Coordinates of C-alpha atoms in Angstrom, one line a residue:
M1 CA 2.8 -82.2 0.9
A2 CA 2.6 -78.5 0.0
D3 CA 3.2 -76.2 2.5
A4 CA 0.2 -74.8 4.1
K5 CA -0.7 -71.3 4.2
V6 CA -1.1 -69.7 7.6
I7 CA -3.4 -67.1 8.6
P8 CA -2.9 -65.1 11.3
F9 CA -6.1 -65.2 14.2
D10 CA -5.8 -60.9 14.1
D11 CA -6.0 -60.8 10.2
D12 CA -9.8 -59.2 9.7
R13 CA -9.8 -60.8 6.3
S14 CA -9.8 -64.2 8.1
R15 CA -13.3 -63.5 9.5
G16 CA -14.6 -61.4 6.2
G17 CA -14.0 -58.2 7.4
P18 CA -12.3 -55.2 6.2
A19 CA -8.5 -55.0 5.9
R20 CA -6.8 -54.3 9.4
T21 CA -5.6 -50.6 9.4
P22 CA -1.9 -50.8 9.5
R23 CA 0.2 -49.9 12.3
G24 CA 1.5 -46.2 12.7
R25 CA -1.9 -44.9 10.8
A26 CA -4.7 -43.5 12.7
A27 CA -8.5 -44.6 12.0
G28 CA -11.3 -44.1 13.8
G29 CA -12.8 -46.8 16.0
G30 CA -9.7 -49.1 14.7
R31 CA -6.9 -50.4 16.6
T32 CA -4.3 -48.4 17.8
G33 CA -1.8 -51.3 18.6
E34 CA -0.8 -54.8 17.8
E35 CA -2.4 -57.9 19.2
D36 CA -0.5 -60.3 21.3
R37 CA -1.2 -64.1 20.1
G38 CA -3.8 -64.7 22.2
G39 CA -5.9 -62.3 20.9
A40 CA -5.8 -59.6 23.7
Q41 CA -5.4 -56.0 22.5
T42 CA -1.8 -54.8 23.8
P43 CA -2.2 -51.5 25.6
L44 CA -0.9 -48.3 23.8
S45 CA 1.6 -47.5 26.5
A46 CA 3.5 -51.0 26.0
V47 CA 4.4 -50.1 22.4
P48 CA 5.8 -46.3 23.0
E49 CA 8.0 -46.6 19.4
A50 CA 4.8 -47.1 17.3
G51 CA 2.8 -44.8 19.2
S52 CA 5.7 -42.0 18.8
Q53 CA 6.2 -43.3 15.2
A54 CA 2.3 -42.8 14.3
G55 CA 2.4 -39.4 15.9
A56 CA 5.1 -38.5 13.8
Q57 CA 3.7 -40.0 10.7
A58 CA 0.3 -38.5 11.0
G59 CA 1.6 -35.3 11.7
P60 CA 0.4 -31.9 9.6
G61 CA 0.8 -32.9 6.0
S62 CA 1.1 -36.6 6.2
G63 CA -0.8 -39.3 5.3
S64 CA -1.9 -40.1 1.7
G65 CA -4.2 -37.3 0.1
A66 CA -2.7 -34.8 2.7
R67 CA -1.9 -31.4 1.0
R68 CA 0.6 -29.0 2.5
E69 CA -1.1 -25.4 2.6
E70 CA 1.6 -22.9 0.8
P71 CA 2.0 -19.8 2.9
G72 CA -0.2 -16.9 2.1
R73 CA -2.2 -18.8 -0.5
G74 CA -5.6 -18.2 1.1
D75 CA -5.0 -14.4 1.7
R76 CA -3.9 -14.4 -2.5
D77 CA -6.8 -16.4 -3.1
R78 CA -8.8 -13.8 -1.8
R79 CA -7.5 -11.1 -3.6
I80 CA -8.0 -12.9 -6.8
A81 CA -11.4 -13.7 -5.9
E82 CA -11.7 -9.7 -4.9
G83 CA -10.3 -8.7 -8.1
L84 CA -12.3 -10.4 -10.1
A85 CA -15.6 -9.4 -8.4
F86 CA -14.0 -5.7 -9.1
L87 CA -14.0 -6.3 -12.5
R88 CA -17.1 -7.8 -12.7
R89 CA -18.9 -4.8 -10.9
R90 CA -17.2 -2.8 -13.5
I91 CA -18.2 -4.5 -16.5
T92 CA -21.8 -4.9 -15.6
G93 CA -22.0 -1.4 -13.7
E94 CA -22.8 -2.3 -10.4
Y95 CA -21.3 0.2 -8.6
E96 CA -22.6 3.8 -7.3
V97 CA -21.1 7.3 -8.3
D98 CA -22.6 10.2 -6.1
E99 CA -23.6 13.8 -7.6
F100 CA -20.1 14.9 -6.7
G101 CA -18.5 12.1 -8.9
Y102 CA -16.9 10.3 -5.9
D103 CA -16.6 6.2 -7.1
A104 CA -16.2 4.6 -3.6
D105 CA -15.7 1.2 -5.3
L106 CA -12.7 2.4 -7.7
T107 CA -11.4 4.6 -4.3
D108 CA -11.6 1.1 -2.1
N109 CA -10.3 -1.2 -4.6
V110 CA -7.9 1.0 -6.5
L111 CA -6.9 4.0 -5.7
M112 CA -6.4 3.2 -2.0
S113 CA -4.6 0.1 -2.8
M114 CA -2.0 2.4 -5.3
L115 CA -1.4 5.3 -2.6
R116 CA -1.1 2.5 0.8
P117 CA 2.3 1.6 -0.3
V118 CA 3.7 5.0 -0.3
Y119 CA 1.9 5.7 3.0
E120 CA 3.1 2.4 4.8
K121 CA 6.6 1.6 3.5
Y122 CA 7.7 5.1 1.6
F123 CA 6.5 7.9 4.2
R124 CA 5.8 5.4 7.3
V125 CA 3.0 7.3 8.5
E126 CA 2.2 7.3 11.9
V127 CA -1.3 8.3 13.2
L128 CA -2.6 9.9 16.5
G129 CA -5.8 10.8 18.1
I130 CA -7.7 9.2 15.0
E131 CA -10.7 8.7 17.7
N132 CA -11.4 12.4 17.6
V133 CA -12.6 12.1 14.3
P134 CA -16.7 11.6 14.9
S135 CA -17.6 7.8 13.9
E136 CA -21.1 9.2 12.3
G137 CA -22.2 12.5 11.2
G138 CA -20.4 15.2 9.7
A139 CA -17.0 16.9 10.8
L140 CA -14.8 19.4 9.3
V141 CA -10.6 18.3 9.5
V142 CA -8.8 21.3 9.1
A143 CA -5.2 20.7 8.4
N144 CA -1.7 22.5 7.4
H145 CA -0.3 22.4 4.0
S146 CA 2.8 21.9 2.7
G147 CA 5.3 20.0 0.3
T148 CA 5.6 21.4 -2.7
L149 CA 3.0 19.3 -4.4
P150 CA -0.2 17.9 -2.4
L151 CA 0.8 14.9 -1.1
D152 CA 0.1 15.3 2.4
A153 CA -3.8 16.0 1.1
L154 CA -3.8 12.2 -0.2
M155 CA -1.5 10.8 2.7
L156 CA -4.5 12.2 5.1
Q157 CA -7.1 10.8 3.0
V158 CA -5.6 7.2 3.5
A159 CA -4.6 7.7 7.3
V160 CA -8.9 8.2 7.5
H161 CA -9.6 5.7 5.5
D162 CA -7.6 3.2 6.7
H163 CA -7.3 4.0 10.6
H164 CA -10.8 5.2 11.6
P165 CA -12.4 2.4 13.4
A166 CA -15.8 3.1 11.4
G167 CA -13.8 3.2 8.2
R168 CA -15.0 6.9 7.2
A169 CA -14.2 8.6 3.9
L170 CA -12.6 11.8 3.9
R171 CA -14.0 14.2 1.3
L172 CA -11.5 17.0 0.3
L173 CA -12.0 20.3 -0.9
A174 CA -9.3 21.1 -3.7
A175 CA -8.4 24.0 -5.6
D176 CA -9.6 25.1 -9.1
L177 CA -6.0 24.0 -10.6
V178 CA -6.7 20.4 -9.7
F179 CA -9.9 19.9 -11.5
M180 CA -8.1 21.9 -14.7
L181 CA -5.8 19.2 -15.2
P182 CA -6.4 16.4 -17.4
V183 CA -6.3 13.1 -16.2
V184 CA -5.9 14.9 -12.5
N185 CA -9.3 16.4 -12.7
E186 CA -11.0 12.7 -13.5
L187 CA -9.0 10.7 -10.9
A188 CA -9.6 13.8 -8.2
R189 CA -13.6 13.5 -8.9
K190 CA -13.4 9.7 -8.7
A191 CA -11.1 9.9 -5.1
G192 CA -14.4 12.2 -3.3
H193 CA -12.5 15.5 -4.1
T194 CA -14.7 18.4 -4.8
L195 CA -14.1 22.0 -5.3
A196 CA -13.1 24.2 -2.2
C197 CA -16.4 26.6 -2.0
T198 CA -18.6 27.2 0.5
E199 CA -21.6 25.8 -1.4
D200 CA -20.2 21.9 -1.8
A201 CA -18.4 21.9 1.7
Q202 CA -22.0 22.6 3.5
R203 CA -23.7 20.1 1.0
L204 CA -21.0 17.2 1.9
L205 CA -21.7 18.4 6.1
E206 CA -25.1 18.5 5.6
R207 CA -24.9 14.7 4.2
G208 CA -22.9 13.5 7.4
E209 CA -19.6 13.2 5.4
V210 CA -16.0 14.0 6.8
V211 CA -14.9 16.6 5.0
G212 CA -11.0 17.9 4.7
V213 CA -9.5 21.4 4.1
M214 CA -6.4 23.2 4.0
P215 CA -6.9 26.8 4.5
E216 CA -3.4 27.7 3.9
G217 CA -3.7 27.0 0.1
F218 CA -1.1 27.6 -2.2
K219 CA 0.6 29.8 0.2
G220 CA 1.2 26.8 2.6
L221 CA 2.1 24.4 -0.2
G222 CA 4.4 26.5 -1.8
K223 CA 6.4 28.3 1.0
P224 CA 10.0 28.2 0.7
F225 CA 11.7 26.1 3.2
S226 CA 13.5 28.5 5.2
E227 CA 9.6 28.9 6.5
R228 CA 8.8 25.2 7.1
Y229 CA 5.9 24.4 9.9
K230 CA 5.1 28.0 10.0
L231 CA 1.5 28.4 9.1
Q232 CA 0.5 30.9 6.9
R233 CA -2.8 32.7 6.9
F234 CA -6.1 31.0 7.3
G235 CA -8.0 32.9 4.8
R236 CA -11.0 34.8 5.9
G237 CA -12.4 32.1 8.2
G238 CA -14.8 30.8 5.4
F239 CA -14.5 26.9 6.9
V240 CA -15.7 28.1 10.3
S241 CA -18.9 30.1 8.8
T242 CA -19.3 26.8 6.9
A243 CA -19.1 24.5 10.1
L244 CA -21.3 27.0 12.1
R245 CA -24.3 26.9 9.2
T246 CA -23.8 23.0 9.5
G247 CA -23.4 22.7 13.2
V248 CA -20.5 20.3 12.5
P249 CA -17.1 20.3 14.8
I250 CA -13.9 21.1 13.4
V251 CA -11.1 18.7 14.3
P252 CA -7.4 20.5 13.9
C253 CA -5.1 18.3 12.3
S254 CA -1.6 18.6 12.2
I255 CA 1.1 17.2 9.6
V256 CA 4.4 16.7 10.1
G257 CA 7.2 15.0 7.8
A258 CA 5.6 16.7 4.2
E259 CA 7.7 19.5 4.5
E260 CA 10.8 17.6 4.0
I261 CA 9.7 15.7 0.9
Y262 CA 10.8 18.8 -1.8
P263 CA 12.6 21.2 0.2
M264 CA 11.9 24.4 -2.0
V265 CA 14.6 26.8 -2.4
G266 CA 13.8 29.0 -4.8
D267 CA 10.7 30.0 -7.3
F268 CA 10.8 30.8 -11.2
R269 CA 8.1 33.1 -10.8
T270 CA 8.1 34.1 -14.5
L271 CA 8.1 30.4 -15.6
A272 CA 5.3 30.0 -13.1
R273 CA 3.3 33.0 -14.7
L274 CA 3.9 31.7 -18.3
L275 CA 2.2 28.2 -17.4
G276 CA -0.2 29.6 -15.3
I277 CA 0.8 27.9 -12.1
P278 CA 0.9 29.6 -8.4
Y279 CA 4.8 28.8 -8.5
F280 CA 7.9 26.7 -10.1
P281 CA 9.2 25.3 -7.4
V282 CA 13.4 25.0 -7.6
T283 CA 14.7 22.3 -5.3
P284 CA 18.4 20.4 -4.9
T285 CA 17.1 18.2 -7.2
F286 CA 14.7 19.7 -9.5
P287 CA 14.4 21.0 -12.3
W288 CA 18.5 19.5 -12.3
L289 CA 17.5 16.1 -12.6
G290 CA 14.8 16.0 -14.9
P291 CA 12.0 13.3 -14.0
L292 CA 14.0 12.3 -11.2
G293 CA 14.1 15.2 -9.4
M294 CA 10.4 14.7 -8.6
V295 CA 10.9 11.4 -6.4
P296 CA 10.3 12.6 -3.2
L297 CA 12.7 12.3 -0.1
P298 CA 11.5 9.3 2.3
T299 CA 10.6 11.1 4.9
K300 CA 9.1 9.9 8.2
W301 CA 5.7 11.5 8.7
T302 CA 3.2 11.9 11.9
I303 CA -0.3 12.8 11.5
Q304 CA -2.0 13.8 14.2
F305 CA -5.8 14.7 15.2
G306 CA -6.9 17.2 17.7
E307 CA -10.0 17.5 20.0
P308 CA -12.9 18.6 18.2
V309 CA -13.9 22.4 18.8
P310 CA -18.1 22.1 18.5
M311 CA -19.8 24.1 16.7
D312 CA -23.4 23.2 17.6
D313 CA -23.3 25.5 20.9
Y314 CA -23.6 28.8 18.8
P315 CA -26.7 30.4 17.8
P316 CA -27.4 30.6 13.8
E317 CA -26.4 34.4 13.6
A318 CA -23.0 33.9 14.9
V319 CA -22.0 33.4 11.3
D320 CA -22.8 37.4 11.0
D321 CA -20.2 38.1 13.8
P322 CA -16.8 38.8 12.0
M323 CA -14.8 39.1 15.7
L324 CA -15.9 35.2 16.4
M325 CA -15.3 34.4 13.1
F326 CA -11.3 35.6 13.7
N327 CA -11.5 34.5 17.3
L328 CA -12.4 30.6 16.1
T329 CA -10.1 30.6 13.0
D330 CA -7.3 32.1 15.0
Q331 CA -7.9 29.5 17.5
V332 CA -8.0 26.4 15.3
R333 CA -4.7 27.8 13.8
E334 CA -2.9 27.8 17.2
T335 CA -4.2 24.8 17.8
I336 CA -2.6 23.4 14.6
Q337 CA 0.6 25.1 14.9
H338 CA 1.4 24.1 19.0
T339 CA 0.6 20.5 17.8
L340 CA 3.0 21.0 15.0
Y341 CA 5.8 22.5 17.7
R342 CA 5.3 19.4 20.1
L343 CA 5.5 16.9 17.3
L344 CA 8.9 18.1 15.8
V345 CA 10.3 18.3 19.5
R346 CA 9.4 14.5 19.8
R347 CA 10.9 13.4 16.5
R348 CA 14.2 12.1 16.7
S349 CA 15.3 12.4 12.7
V350 CA 13.7 13.7 9.8
F351 CA 13.9 10.4 8.3
F352 CA 13.5 7.8 11.3

């Protein structure tokens, strides 16, 4: 007689039901432990090994069809999606450019992305007092200028863009030379820079923009290394009159670290006149090392925004008072100068 096939009582197939979930794999509403011969369910506490095995097998990434998520995969997918969306907007023309040529879409997605590694990794900029820049309405940020090349203006723009709670954009006033250079001209316009003139500045402030100006101009940018962190003359107070006409506050801003990126020890004045530029810098590395000499030194930067100086308390005729212009200009200049001294005292090293 052939051997009889024994069908266990706890096998669901004997009752025509679905196959029982194997031990150690969790199933909603299913059995979690073995049944004894009498058909009664054994408590889970009676089979600790099976329970621990089940917990181990049912861990993250286990089980059929489970996929282990790669580190940073979600962030990478997000960046790819944003990049494709940006390309679609550029191709279809679904972006805006204002009357000054400012392209916010290009600035946020390309220009800031190019400057951000220099800001965060190379100069390691520390930002203080960003809350002093108003969250809404116009404001005039007045800062010192230095460094031979205007990298401090670009880092100031990144500081406001990335650190301000309201995500405000800084519209910088630039010298004529910037808009005379090919390529640089177009990039400056798209980044929101405009000509440093009273008319453009006033229009931007009346629209509620945050405008940045560096009154020292080329005098501060191209001063010798021996005069570092000594502010040059702030002009005739044109920025004060613009702030008074529009009633916006002036936010003094002090930048430490830019003075040392290109230590300017000399100036080829004759060559500068031939090239039509304000100065031709001589540094320990330029022009001796050629293009390599144009790589800035990796100094540690600090940008501090001071308390706003209100301008809306003055009557309209205040702009015609030369003594008031002088006093307010000197007040802003002295605030920036004293802040520079304080920041230099607390600085541990030029590079750290």
